[in-house]
Amino acid sequence: MSNAKVVLEPAFQGVGHKPGTEIWRIEDFKPVPLPKSDYGKFYCGDSYIVLQTTCNKGGAYLLDIHFWIGKDSSQDEAGTAAIKTIELDTMLGGRAVQHREPQGYESDKFLSYFKPCIIPMEGGFASGFKKPEEEKFETRLYICKGKRAIRVKEVPFSRSSLNHDDVFILDTEKKIYQFNGANSNIQERAKALEVIQHLKEKYHDGVCNVAIVDDGKLQAESDSGEFWVLFGGFAPIGKKAVSDDDVVLETTAPKLYSINNGQLKLEDIVLTKSILENTKCFLLDCGAELFVWVGRVTQVEDRKTASAAVEKFIIKENRPKTTRITQVIQGYENHTFKSKFESWPASSTAGNSNTEEGRIKVTALLKQKGVDVKGISKSSAPVNDEVPPLLDGGGKLEVWCINGSAKTALPKEELGKFYSGDCYIVLYTYHSGDKKEEFYLTYWIGKHSVREDQEMVFQIANTLWNSMKGRPVLGRIYQGKEPPQFVALFQPMVILKGGISSGYKKFVEEKGQKDETYCADGIALIRVSGTSVHNNKTLQVDAVSTSLSSTDCFILQSKNVMFTWIGNSSSYEQQQWAGKVAEFLKPGVAVKHCKEGTESSTFWSAIGGKQNYTSKNVSTDVAIREPHLYTFSLRNGKLEVTEVFNFSQDDLLTEDTMILDTHSEVFVWMGQGVETKEKQKAFEIGEKYVEHAVAFEGISPDVPLYKVIEGNEPCFFRTYFSWDSTRSVIHGNSFEKKLSVLFGMRSEVSPHFFFNLRSNSHCFLSFFIHATLNYLQGGPKSSGDGGPTQRASALAALSSALNPSSQGKQSDERPPSSGDGGHTQRASAMAALSSSINTSSKSQTQSHSGQGSQRAAAVAALSNVLTAEGSHSPHHGRGSPTADAAKTELAPASPPPEIEPDATETGRTEPDVSQEQTANENGGQTIFSYERLISKSTDPVSGIDYKRRETYLADSEFQTVFGMTKEEFYEQPRWKQELQKKKADLF
C-alpha cells in the first residue's frame, strides 16, 4: 500500500494488538470508544465501528472491521462511520476485511460476536439516552428469525403483530412467553429459547417464569390463557403481512466491475483470480451482497473513492439501502468471496506473511520475558508437539483385507502391515471415559490399489456400518494421509510395497509389470521417520542408497539379515521405533546396528552399492488454518456452503447435516432427525465438499473424510467444541432438546424448577421426565455397585419410555383414555419422585440402597405416566376438576420445604474434591500457579477438581487472568463463566 501520510485518529491509537472486540460510537462525527459494559447495546439512531481481532494458530492476527448503521442514523453519521473504517484499516496495515452492517440485515459473522443476539434500542446519542434501570418495566413483543445467527426485532405490542409463520417472545415483568406460530420453523423456536435466557439474565436478574404457548392449541392451560388476556382476550390472528423485512434479495450470478476514478466498468470475462490487478479496486456484484476488492498497492484515497462509487451504484441500481457490502484486501480474501470465482489457486504469500508476523510477535514476547531468542529462526520447528486426542486404549482391533468381493481377516501378528496395492477395513471397539462403548470404523485405500477394490471396500464398510445401526464413526483414509487416531492403533504401522489381493495380482499380471510385493525373505529398505505413537511413519522405499536420508532411520532386510541404519540427524525416538519395526517384521532375528558413516560392505552391496543421498531435512510447508463449520446447499448440482462463525455445539441442530473442515480432516455430521436415505449420502456430500475446498481452500484431495452421526461423536470431533456429553441422551427435535438443556437438563437448575414450567400437557410431560432423568442420574453416589446399577436401571427405564414418543409426529386423533387411570399414575409418579427427592436431600445417614430403590420406584412410576399419556390426546377437551387438581399439584407456588433452592445458576459451585484431599496430595498446598492449573500444563497439579481449576488460583492471579475478582466472576451467568474458563484454558 502507498506510504502516503495518514492523519492518525486518536481514538484508534494502540488498537488491534490483542484478540477481542473493540467498539466505537460515532458522536459529533468522531469515533468515541464505547465502555465495555455497553458492548452489545446498539441504538437505532447511531452508527458504530466494531473491530474484531482474532489470533490464528500461526500467531498472526486476523482483522475484521464492521460499521453498523442504525435505521434512524443520519446519512452524515453513516458516511463518517464508513470513512473512519477505512482510516482504521489503514492504521492497521490495510489488511482488514471491512463489512457494512445495516440494522436488521447484519451479517452472521457480526452477530456471532454478540451471541445469542442484539436487540437495538430506540434513541441515540443526538437525541439523548434513556437509562433502562431508571425506567419502569415495559412489556415488549419481539419477533425472532434465524436458525443459527438469530435476528431479534421489537414489534408493536399488539395482536396484529402476531402471525402463524414466525416465533414471538412477549417479555412481561413477571413472566416471559414464547409464542410459536403454527407454521414456524422448529429451529427458530429453539433459537428463541436462547433469546429468552438472554432476556431473563439481562432484565430479570436470572429469576423469571417461562411459558411456551403453541399457536392453534387451545388447551385449558393457565399460561395460554394469561398470554391471550394480555392481548385483550383470545381471537383469531391474521395471515402474515409481507414487509420489507421479509424481502430476501436473490443471489445472482456474479458480475465484476473495475473501478477507475470512481467510474465502474463491467468486465465481461470469465472470473479468475488472475484478472484482479494489485493496483486497482473491483466491485463484485452478487445481488444479495456486494464485494469491493482492493489491490495491495492502491492509495488510501482510491479506496475511499471506490467505497463512494459503490454507494452510488446501490442508488443507481435501485438496490435496498440495507444491502450488505464487504471490502476485502488482496491476500486476505474470505471464503465467500473466493467461492464466486471459477477457482482460486492457493498462494502462499499471505500465509507466509501471516506466519512471519506471528513469529515476530512471539519472538518479541519471549524477549520481554528474558528468553534467549538467538537460536530462533524461520525454520525452527515448534518446541511443543501437541498430542491430538487419541482413542482410549485397551479396545478390540479387527482388520480385514479386501480380496475380490469378500474381506479376509488379518491374524493378530499381521495387524499393522498394510500393502500399498490393497484396501483394508479397520474396526476398533473401545470404551470411552464415560464407559460408553464406541466404534471407530475406517477403510484404508492403498496408493496402488485397483479401482474395483476401492469400490468394494466402501460397499463392505458401509454395509458393516449399517449393520451396526450407524453407531460407529465411518472414515475414508488414503495412504499417506493417515490421521493420528488411525496411526496410534498400530504399534507400529508399516506400509509395504505391492499387494496380496487377487485384484492387485491380476492387475500387475495384465500390465506386465514386475511384482514388487514385500517378501519376508527378500531385500527391503524401510524408512522410519515418525517420532511418537500418533505419527510413526514407516514406509518401504526403493532398496537403493539414494533413498537414504541423514534425518531418518532405516531398516535394511537382506534375506535373513537385518540392519538398522541410524542417520546422523535422526532423533532418539526414531532410533527406538526402528528397533521396534525390525522386531515386528522379523521376530527373534538378531539386528545389526550401524550409524551413518560406519556401514559395512555387506550393507552397501545389499542396496546396489554406495551412492550420494540427501543430508537435508525435507520440510513440508503445512498450512495453518482454523477449523470451519458449514451448512450447505446444492444449486444446479453445485455445492454452495455457508459458514457458521464462532461455532459451538448449539449449532449442531438435530434436523441438519453439517460439514466441519479442520484442514487436516473433513467431517460430515448428521443429526438424528436427518432421514435415513440422506444419511447414506454422507460421503457423496463430503466428496463434493472436498472438491470445492481443493479449488478454493487448497486442502488435499486425499484428506481423511468422516461420517459422524449425532450421539456418536468421537473425541477427535468433540475437541473442536466445548462439548457437553449429557445432551446426547436428550430425545426430540431441536426445540425440545433446547428446552431441556436451557431449563431442565443443566446441573445448575434446581429440582423445584421442574415444577414451575408449564406448556401443553404432553410437551410438559416429556420435558418433566427428561429433567427428572437428569436429577436421578446426578443423585448421591453409592459406595458400592448398587447405586450405579440403580441409576443405570433408571436411565434404561426412562429411555425406553421416551423412545416411542420421539418417533414420528404425534397423532392428534387418539382415543381418549378410559377412567382416571392416567391421573392415578401421575399421582403415583409424584409420590415416588417426591420420596426420592426428599430422601436425597436429607442427611447421608440413610442407606444408599434405600435411596436407589426409591429412585427406581420413581422411574417406574414416571414410565407408567408416559405410557398412559401416549394412549390419549394430550390436549383435546377441557380439563376435569381432577385434572386441574393434578395440574395444581404439578406446579406449586413455591418449592417443597424439603428441597433447598439451588442458586448455582449464576453462583459459585464448590469443587467436588475436598481441600483436605488436595492438601494431602500436594504437601499441604491448596493454591497453585496459573501455569500448573491450565489443561495443557507441562507440570499439572494432581488431587484437584479439574472442572473447577480456577478456584485454586490466588486472588491476585485470578484477577490478572480473568480481569475481575472472584466475587465478580461468580456473579456472572454460568455460561459466561464457562466461556471465560475455556478462553483461559482452565476448562
CSV table of N, CA, C and O in Angstrom, one decimal, residues 151-243:
chain,number,residue,atom,x,y,z
A,151,ARG,N,-31.9,-13.0,14.5
A,151,ARG,CA,-32.2,-11.6,14.4
A,151,ARG,C,-33.5,-11.3,15.2
A,151,ARG,O,-34.5,-11.9,14.9
A,152,VAL,N,-33.3,-10.4,16.1
A,152,VAL,CA,-34.5,-10.1,17.0
A,152,VAL,C,-34.9,-8.7,16.8
A,152,VAL,O,-34.1,-7.8,16.7
A,153,LYS,N,-36.2,-8.5,16.6
A,153,LYS,CA,-36.7,-7.1,16.3
A,153,LYS,C,-37.9,-6.9,17.2
A,153,LYS,O,-38.8,-7.7,17.3
A,154,GLU,N,-38.0,-5.7,17.8
A,154,GLU,CA,-39.1,-5.3,18.6
A,154,GLU,C,-40.3,-4.9,17.6
A,154,GLU,O,-40.0,-4.2,16.7
A,155,VAL,N,-41.5,-5.4,17.9
A,155,VAL,CA,-42.6,-5.1,17.1
A,155,VAL,C,-43.7,-4.5,18.0
A,155,VAL,O,-43.6,-4.7,19.2
A,156,PRO,N,-44.7,-3.8,17.5
A,156,PRO,CA,-45.7,-3.3,18.3
A,156,PRO,C,-46.4,-4.3,19.2
A,156,PRO,O,-46.7,-5.4,18.7
A,157,PHE,N,-46.7,-4.0,20.5
A,157,PHE,CA,-47.3,-4.9,21.4
A,157,PHE,C,-48.8,-4.9,21.0
A,157,PHE,O,-49.6,-4.2,21.6
A,158,SER,N,-49.1,-5.8,20.0
A,158,SER,CA,-50.5,-5.8,19.5
A,158,SER,C,-50.8,-7.2,18.9
A,158,SER,O,-49.8,-7.8,18.4
A,159,ARG,N,-52.0,-7.6,19.0
A,159,ARG,CA,-52.4,-8.9,18.4
A,159,ARG,C,-52.1,-8.9,16.9
A,159,ARG,O,-51.7,-10.0,16.3
A,160,SER,N,-52.2,-7.8,16.3
A,160,SER,CA,-52.0,-7.7,14.8
A,160,SER,C,-50.5,-8.0,14.4
A,160,SER,O,-50.2,-8.3,13.3
A,161,SER,N,-49.6,-7.9,15.4
A,161,SER,CA,-48.2,-8.2,15.1
A,161,SER,C,-48.0,-9.7,15.0
A,161,SER,O,-47.0,-10.2,14.4
A,162,LEU,N,-48.8,-10.5,15.6
A,162,LEU,CA,-48.7,-12.0,15.6
A,162,LEU,C,-49.1,-12.6,14.3
A,162,LEU,O,-49.9,-12.0,13.6
A,163,ASN,N,-48.4,-13.7,13.9
A,163,ASN,CA,-48.9,-14.4,12.7
A,163,ASN,C,-48.5,-15.9,12.9
A,163,ASN,O,-48.0,-16.3,14.0
A,164,HIS,N,-48.9,-16.7,12.0
A,164,HIS,CA,-48.8,-18.2,12.1
A,164,HIS,C,-47.4,-18.7,11.6
A,164,HIS,O,-47.1,-19.9,11.8
A,165,ASP,N,-46.6,-17.8,11.1
A,165,ASP,CA,-45.3,-18.2,10.4
A,165,ASP,C,-44.1,-18.0,11.2
A,165,ASP,O,-43.0,-18.5,10.9
A,166,ASP,N,-44.2,-17.2,12.3
A,166,ASP,CA,-43.0,-16.8,13.0
A,166,ASP,C,-43.0,-17.1,14.5
A,166,ASP,O,-44.1,-17.6,15.0
A,167,VAL,N,-41.9,-16.9,15.1
A,167,VAL,CA,-41.8,-17.1,16.6
A,167,VAL,C,-41.7,-15.7,17.3
A,167,VAL,O,-41.0,-14.9,16.8
A,168,PHE,N,-42.5,-15.6,18.3
A,168,PHE,CA,-42.5,-14.3,19.0
A,168,PHE,C,-42.2,-14.5,20.5
A,168,PHE,O,-42.4,-15.6,21.1
A,169,ILE,N,-41.6,-13.5,21.1
A,169,ILE,CA,-41.4,-13.5,22.6
A,169,ILE,C,-42.0,-12.3,23.2
A,169,ILE,O,-41.9,-11.2,22.7
A,170,LEU,N,-42.9,-12.6,24.2
A,170,LEU,CA,-43.5,-11.5,24.9
A,170,LEU,C,-42.9,-11.4,26.3
A,170,LEU,O,-42.9,-12.4,27.1
A,171,ASP,N,-42.2,-10.3,26.5
A,171,ASP,CA,-41.4,-10.1,27.8
A,171,ASP,C,-42.2,-9.2,28.7
A,171,ASP,O,-42.4,-8.0,28.5
A,172,THR,N,-42.8,-9.8,29.8
A,172,THR,CA,-43.5,-9.1,30.8
A,172,THR,C,-42.7,-9.1,32.1
A,172,THR,O,-41.7,-9.8,32.2
A,173,GLU,N,-43.2,-8.3,33.0
A,173,GLU,CA,-42.4,-8.1,34.3
A,173,GLU,C,-42.2,-9.4,35.0
A,173,GLU,O,-41.2,-9.7,35.6
A,174,LYS,N,-43.2,-10.3,35.1
A,174,LYS,CA,-43.2,-11.5,35.9
A,174,LYS,C,-43.0,-12.8,35.1
A,174,LYS,O,-42.6,-13.8,35.7
A,175,LYS,N,-43.2,-12.7,33.8
A,175,LYS,CA,-43.1,-13.9,33.0
A,175,LYS,C,-42.7,-13.6,31.6
A,175,LYS,O,-43.1,-12.6,31.0
A,176,ILE,N,-42.0,-14.5,31.0
A,176,ILE,CA,-41.6,-14.4,29.6
A,176,ILE,C,-42.3,-15.5,28.8
A,176,ILE,O,-42.2,-16.7,29.2
A,177,TYR,N,-43.1,-15.1,27.8
A,177,TYR,CA,-43.8,-16.1,27.0
A,177,TYR,C,-43.2,-16.3,25.6
A,177,TYR,O,-42.7,-15.3,25.0
A,178,GLN,N,-43.1,-17.5,25.1
A,178,GLN,CA,-42.7,-17.8,23.7
A,178,GLN,C,-43.9,-18.3,23.0
A,178,GLN,O,-44.5,-19.3,23.3
A,179,PHE,N,-44.3,-17.5,21.9
A,179,PHE,CA,-45.4,-17.9,21.1
A,179,PHE,C,-44.9,-18.5,19.8
A,179,PHE,O,-44.2,-17.8,19.0
A,180,ASN,N,-45.2,-19.8,19.6
A,180,ASN,CA,-44.7,-20.5,18.4
A,180,ASN,C,-45.8,-20.5,17.3
A,180,ASN,O,-46.9,-21.2,17.5
A,181,GLY,N,-45.7,-19.7,16.3
A,181,GLY,CA,-46.6,-19.8,15.2
A,181,GLY,C,-46.8,-21.2,14.7
A,181,GLY,O,-45.8,-22.0,14.6
A,182,ALA,N,-48.0,-21.6,14.2
A,182,ALA,CA,-48.2,-23.0,13.8
A,182,ALA,C,-47.3,-23.4,12.7
A,182,ALA,O,-46.9,-24.6,12.6
A,183,ASN,N,-46.9,-22.5,11.8
A,183,ASN,CA,-46.1,-22.8,10.7
A,183,ASN,C,-44.6,-22.4,10.9
A,183,ASN,O,-43.8,-22.4,9.9
A,184,SER,N,-44.3,-22.1,12.1
A,184,SER,CA,-42.9,-21.6,12.4
A,184,SER,C,-41.9,-22.7,12.3
A,184,SER,O,-42.2,-23.9,12.5
A,185,ASN,N,-40.7,-22.3,12.1
A,185,ASN,CA,-39.6,-23.3,12.0
A,185,ASN,C,-39.2,-23.8,13.3
A,185,ASN,O,-39.0,-23.1,14.3
A,186,ILE,N,-39.0,-25.2,13.4
A,186,ILE,CA,-38.6,-25.8,14.7
A,186,ILE,C,-37.3,-25.2,15.2
A,186,ILE,O,-37.1,-25.0,16.4
A,187,GLN,N,-36.3,-25.0,14.3
A,187,GLN,CA,-35.0,-24.5,14.7
A,187,GLN,C,-35.1,-23.0,15.2
A,187,GLN,O,-34.3,-22.6,16.1
A,188,GLU,N,-36.0,-22.2,14.6
A,188,GLU,CA,-36.2,-20.9,15.1
A,188,GLU,C,-36.8,-20.9,16.5
A,188,GLU,O,-36.5,-20.0,17.3
A,189,ARG,N,-37.7,-21.8,16.7
A,189,ARG,CA,-38.2,-22.0,18.1
A,189,ARG,C,-37.1,-22.3,19.1
A,189,ARG,O,-37.1,-21.7,20.2
A,190,ALA,N,-36.2,-23.1,18.7
A,190,ALA,CA,-35.1,-23.5,19.5
A,190,ALA,C,-34.2,-22.3,19.8
A,190,ALA,O,-33.8,-22.0,21.0
A,191,LYS,N,-33.9,-21.5,18.8
A,191,LYS,CA,-33.0,-20.3,19.0
A,191,LYS,C,-33.7,-19.3,19.8
A,191,LYS,O,-33.1,-18.5,20.6
A,192,ALA,N,-35.0,-19.2,19.7
A,192,ALA,CA,-35.8,-18.2,20.5
A,192,ALA,C,-35.6,-18.5,22.0
A,192,ALA,O,-35.7,-17.6,22.8
A,193,LEU,N,-35.5,-19.8,22.4
A,193,LEU,CA,-35.3,-20.1,23.8
A,193,LEU,C,-34.0,-19.5,24.3
A,193,LEU,O,-33.9,-19.1,25.5
A,194,GLU,N,-33.0,-19.4,23.4
A,194,GLU,CA,-31.7,-18.7,23.9
A,194,GLU,C,-31.9,-17.2,24.1
A,194,GLU,O,-31.4,-16.7,25.0
A,195,VAL,N,-32.8,-16.6,23.3
A,195,VAL,CA,-33.1,-15.2,23.5
A,195,VAL,C,-33.8,-15.0,24.8
A,195,VAL,O,-33.6,-14.1,25.6
A,196,ILE,N,-34.7,-16.0,25.1
A,196,ILE,CA,-35.5,-15.9,26.4
A,196,ILE,C,-34.5,-16.0,27.6
A,196,ILE,O,-34.6,-15.2,28.5
A,197,GLN,N,-33.5,-16.9,27.5
A,197,GLN,CA,-32.5,-17.0,28.5
A,197,GLN,C,-31.7,-15.7,28.6
A,197,GLN,O,-31.4,-15.2,29.7
A,198,HIS,N,-31.4,-15.1,27.5
A,198,HIS,CA,-30.7,-13.8,27.5
A,198,HIS,C,-31.5,-12.7,28.2
A,198,HIS,O,-31.0,-11.9,29.0
A,199,LEU,N,-32.8,-12.6,27.8
A,199,LEU,CA,-33.7,-11.6,28.4
A,199,LEU,C,-33.8,-11.8,29.9
A,199,LEU,O,-33.8,-10.9,30.7
A,200,LYS,N,-33.9,-13.1,30.3
A,200,LYS,CA,-34.0,-13.5,31.7
A,200,LYS,C,-32.8,-13.0,32.5
A,200,LYS,O,-33.0,-12.5,33.6
A,201,GLU,N,-31.6,-13.2,31.9
A,201,GLU,CA,-30.4,-12.8,32.6
A,201,GLU,C,-30.3,-11.3,32.7
A,201,GLU,O,-29.9,-10.7,33.7
A,202,LYS,N,-30.6,-10.6,31.6
A,202,LYS,CA,-30.3,-9.2,31.4
A,202,LYS,C,-31.3,-8.3,32.1
A,202,LYS,O,-31.0,-7.3,32.8
A,203,TYR,N,-32.6,-8.7,32.1
A,203,TYR,CA,-33.7,-7.8,32.6
A,203,TYR,C,-34.4,-8.4,33.8
A,203,TYR,O,-35.3,-7.6,34.4
A,204,HIS,N,-34.2,-9.6,34.1
A,204,HIS,CA,-34.9,-10.2,35.3
A,204,HIS,C,-34.0,-10.8,36.3
A,204,HIS,O,-34.4,-11.6,37.1
A,205,ASP,N,-32.7,-10.4,36.3
A,205,ASP,CA,-31.7,-10.9,37.2
A,205,ASP,C,-31.7,-12.5,37.3
A,205,ASP,O,-31.4,-13.0,38.4
A,206,GLY,N,-32.0,-13.1,36.2
A,206,GLY,CA,-32.0,-14.6,36.2
A,206,GLY,C,-33.2,-15.3,36.8
A,206,GLY,O,-33.2,-16.5,36.9
A,207,VAL,N,-34.1,-14.5,37.3
A,207,VAL,CA,-35.3,-15.1,38.0
A,207,VAL,C,-36.6,-14.6,37.3
A,207,VAL,O,-37.0,-13.5,37.4
A,208,CYS,N,-37.2,-15.6,36.6
A,208,CYS,CA,-38.4,-15.3,35.9
A,208,CYS,C,-39.0,-16.5,35.4
A,208,CYS,O,-38.3,-17.5,35.0
A,209,ASN,N,-40.3,-16.6,35.5
A,209,ASN,CA,-41.0,-17.8,34.9
A,209,ASN,C,-41.1,-17.7,33.4
A,209,ASN,O,-41.0,-16.7,32.8
A,210,VAL,N,-41.1,-18.9,32.8
A,210,VAL,CA,-41.1,-19.0,31.3
A,210,VAL,C,-42.3,-19.9,30.9
A,210,VAL,O,-42.5,-20.9,31.5
A,211,ALA,N,-43.0,-19.5,29.9
A,211,ALA,CA,-44.1,-20.3,29.4
A,211,ALA,C,-44.0,-20.4,27.9
A,211,ALA,O,-43.6,-19.5,27.2
A,212,ILE,N,-44.4,-21.5,27.4
A,212,ILE,CA,-44.5,-21.8,25.9
A,212,ILE,C,-45.9,-21.9,25.5
A,212,ILE,O,-46.7,-22.6,26.1
A,213,VAL,N,-46.3,-21.1,24.5
A,213,VAL,CA,-47.7,-21.0,24.0
A,213,VAL,C,-47.6,-21.4,22.5
A,213,VAL,O,-47.0,-20.8,21.7
A,214,ASP,N,-48.3,-22.5,22.2
A,214,ASP,CA,-48.3,-23.0,20.9
A,214,ASP,C,-49.6,-22.5,20.1
A,214,ASP,O,-50.7,-22.7,20.6
A,215,ASP,N,-49.4,-21.9,19.0
A,215,ASP,CA,-50.4,-21.4,18.1
A,215,ASP,C,-51.4,-22.5,17.7
A,215,ASP,O,-51.0,-23.6,17.3
A,216,GLY,N,-52.7,-22.3,17.9
A,216,GLY,CA,-53.7,-23.2,17.5
A,216,GLY,C,-54.0,-24.4,18.4
A,216,GLY,O,-54.9,-25.2,18.2
A,217,LYS,N,-53.3,-24.4,19.6
A,217,LYS,CA,-53.6,-25.4,20.6
A,217,LYS,C,-54.2,-24.8,21.8
A,217,LYS,O,-53.5,-24.2,22.6
A,218,LEU,N,-55.5,-24.8,21.9
A,218,LEU,CA,-56.2,-24.1,22.9
A,218,LEU,C,-56.5,-25.0,24.1
A,218,LEU,O,-57.6,-25.2,24.5
A,219,GLN,N,-55.5,-25.6,24.6
A,219,GLN,CA,-55.6,-26.4,25.8
A,219,GLN,C,-56.0,-25.5,27.0
A,219,GLN,O,-55.7,-24.3,27.1
A,220,ALA,N,-56.6,-26.1,28.0
A,220,ALA,CA,-57.0,-25.4,29.2
A,220,ALA,C,-55.8,-25.2,30.1
A,220,ALA,O,-55.7,-25.8,31.2
A,221,GLU,N,-54.9,-24.3,29.7
A,221,GLU,CA,-53.7,-24.1,30.4
A,221,GLU,C,-53.7,-22.6,30.9
A,221,GLU,O,-54.1,-21.7,30.1
A,222,SER,N,-53.3,-22.4,32.1
A,222,SER,CA,-53.3,-21.1,32.6
A,222,SER,C,-52.4,-20.2,31.8
A,222,SER,O,-52.6,-19.0,31.6
A,223,ASP,N,-51.2,-20.7,31.4
A,223,ASP,CA,-50.2,-19.9,30.6
A,223,ASP,C,-50.8,-19.4,29.3
A,223,ASP,O,-50.7,-18.2,29.0
A,224,SER,N,-51.5,-20.3,28.6
A,224,SER,CA,-52.1,-19.9,27.4
A,224,SER,C,-53.2,-18.8,27.6
A,224,SER,O,-53.3,-17.8,26.9
A,225,GLY,N,-54.0,-19.0,28.7
A,225,GLY,CA,-55.0,-18.0,29.0
A,225,GLY,C,-54.4,-16.7,29.4
A,225,GLY,O,-54.8,-15.6,28.9
A,226,GLU,N,-53.3,-16.7,30.2
A,226,GLU,CA,-52.7,-15.5,30.6
A,226,GLU,C,-52.1,-14.7,29.4
A,226,GLU,O,-52.2,-13.5,29.3
A,227,PHE,N,-51.5,-15.5,28.5
A,227,PHE,CA,-51.0,-14.9,27.3
A,227,PHE,C,-52.0,-14.1,26.5
A,227,PHE,O,-51.8,-12.9,26.2
A,228,TRP,N,-53.1,-14.7,26.2
A,228,TRP,CA,-54.2,-14.1,25.4
A,228,TRP,C,-54.9,-12.9,26.1
A,228,TRP,O,-55.3,-11.9,25.5
A,229,VAL,N,-54.9,-13.0,27.5
A,229,VAL,CA,-55.5,-11.9,28.3
A,229,VAL,C,-54.7,-10.7,28.1
A,229,VAL,O,-55.3,-9.5,28.0
A,230,LEU,N,-53.4,-10.8,28.0
A,230,LEU,CA,-52.5,-9.6,27.8
A,230,LEU,C,-52.8,-8.9,26.4
A,230,LEU,O,-52.5,-7.8,26.2
A,231,PHE,N,-53.4,-9.7,25.5
A,231,PHE,CA,-53.8,-9.1,24.2
A,231,PHE,C,-55.3,-8.8,24.1
A,231,PHE,O,-55.8,-8.6,23.0
A,232,GLY,N,-55.9,-8.8,25.3
A,232,GLY,CA,-57.3,-8.4,25.3
A,232,GLY,C,-58.2,-9.6,25.1
A,232,GLY,O,-59.4,-9.4,24.8
A,233,GLY,N,-57.7,-10.8,25.3
A,233,GLY,CA,-58.6,-12.0,25.1
A,233,GLY,C,-58.2,-12.7,23.8
A,233,GLY,O,-57.7,-12.1,22.9
A,234,PHE,N,-58.6,-14.0,23.7
A,234,PHE,CA,-58.3,-14.7,22.5
A,234,PHE,C,-59.2,-14.3,21.4
A,234,PHE,O,-60.3,-14.1,21.5
A,235,ALA,N,-58.5,-14.2,20.2
A,235,ALA,CA,-59.2,-14.0,18.9
A,235,ALA,C,-58.3,-14.5,17.8
A,235,ALA,O,-57.1,-14.5,18.0
A,236,PRO,N,-58.9,-14.9,16.7
A,236,PRO,CA,-58.0,-15.4,15.6
A,236,PRO,C,-57.0,-14.4,15.2
A,236,PRO,O,-57.3,-13.2,15.2
A,237,ILE,N,-55.8,-14.8,14.8
A,237,ILE,CA,-54.8,-13.9,14.3
A,237,ILE,C,-54.8,-14.0,12.8
A,237,ILE,O,-55.1,-15.0,12.2
A,238,GLY,N,-54.4,-12.9,12.2
A,238,GLY,CA,-54.4,-12.8,10.7
A,238,GLY,C,-53.2,-13.5,10.1
A,238,GLY,O,-52.3,-13.9,10.7
A,239,LYS,N,-53.3,-13.5,8.7
A,239,LYS,CA,-52.1,-14.0,8.0
A,239,LYS,C,-51.0,-13.0,8.0
A,239,LYS,O,-51.2,-11.8,8.2
A,240,LYS,N,-49.8,-13.5,7.8
A,240,LYS,CA,-48.6,-12.7,7.8
A,240,LYS,C,-48.6,-11.7,6.7
A,240,LYS,O,-48.8,-12.1,5.5
A,241,ALA,N,-48.4,-10.4,7.0
A,241,ALA,CA,-48.3,-9.4,6.0
A,241,ALA,C,-46.9,-9.3,5.5
A,241,ALA,O,-46.0,-9.3,6.4
A,242,VAL,N,-46.7,-9.2,4.3
A,242,VAL,CA,-45.4,-9.1,3.7
A,242,VAL,C,-44.8,-7.7,3.9
A,242,VAL,O,-45.5,-6.7,3.7
A,243,SER,N,-43.6,-7.7,4.5
A,243,SER,CA,-43.0,-6.4,4.8
A,243,SER,C,-41.6,-6.4,4.2
A,243,SER,O,-41.1,-7.4,3.6
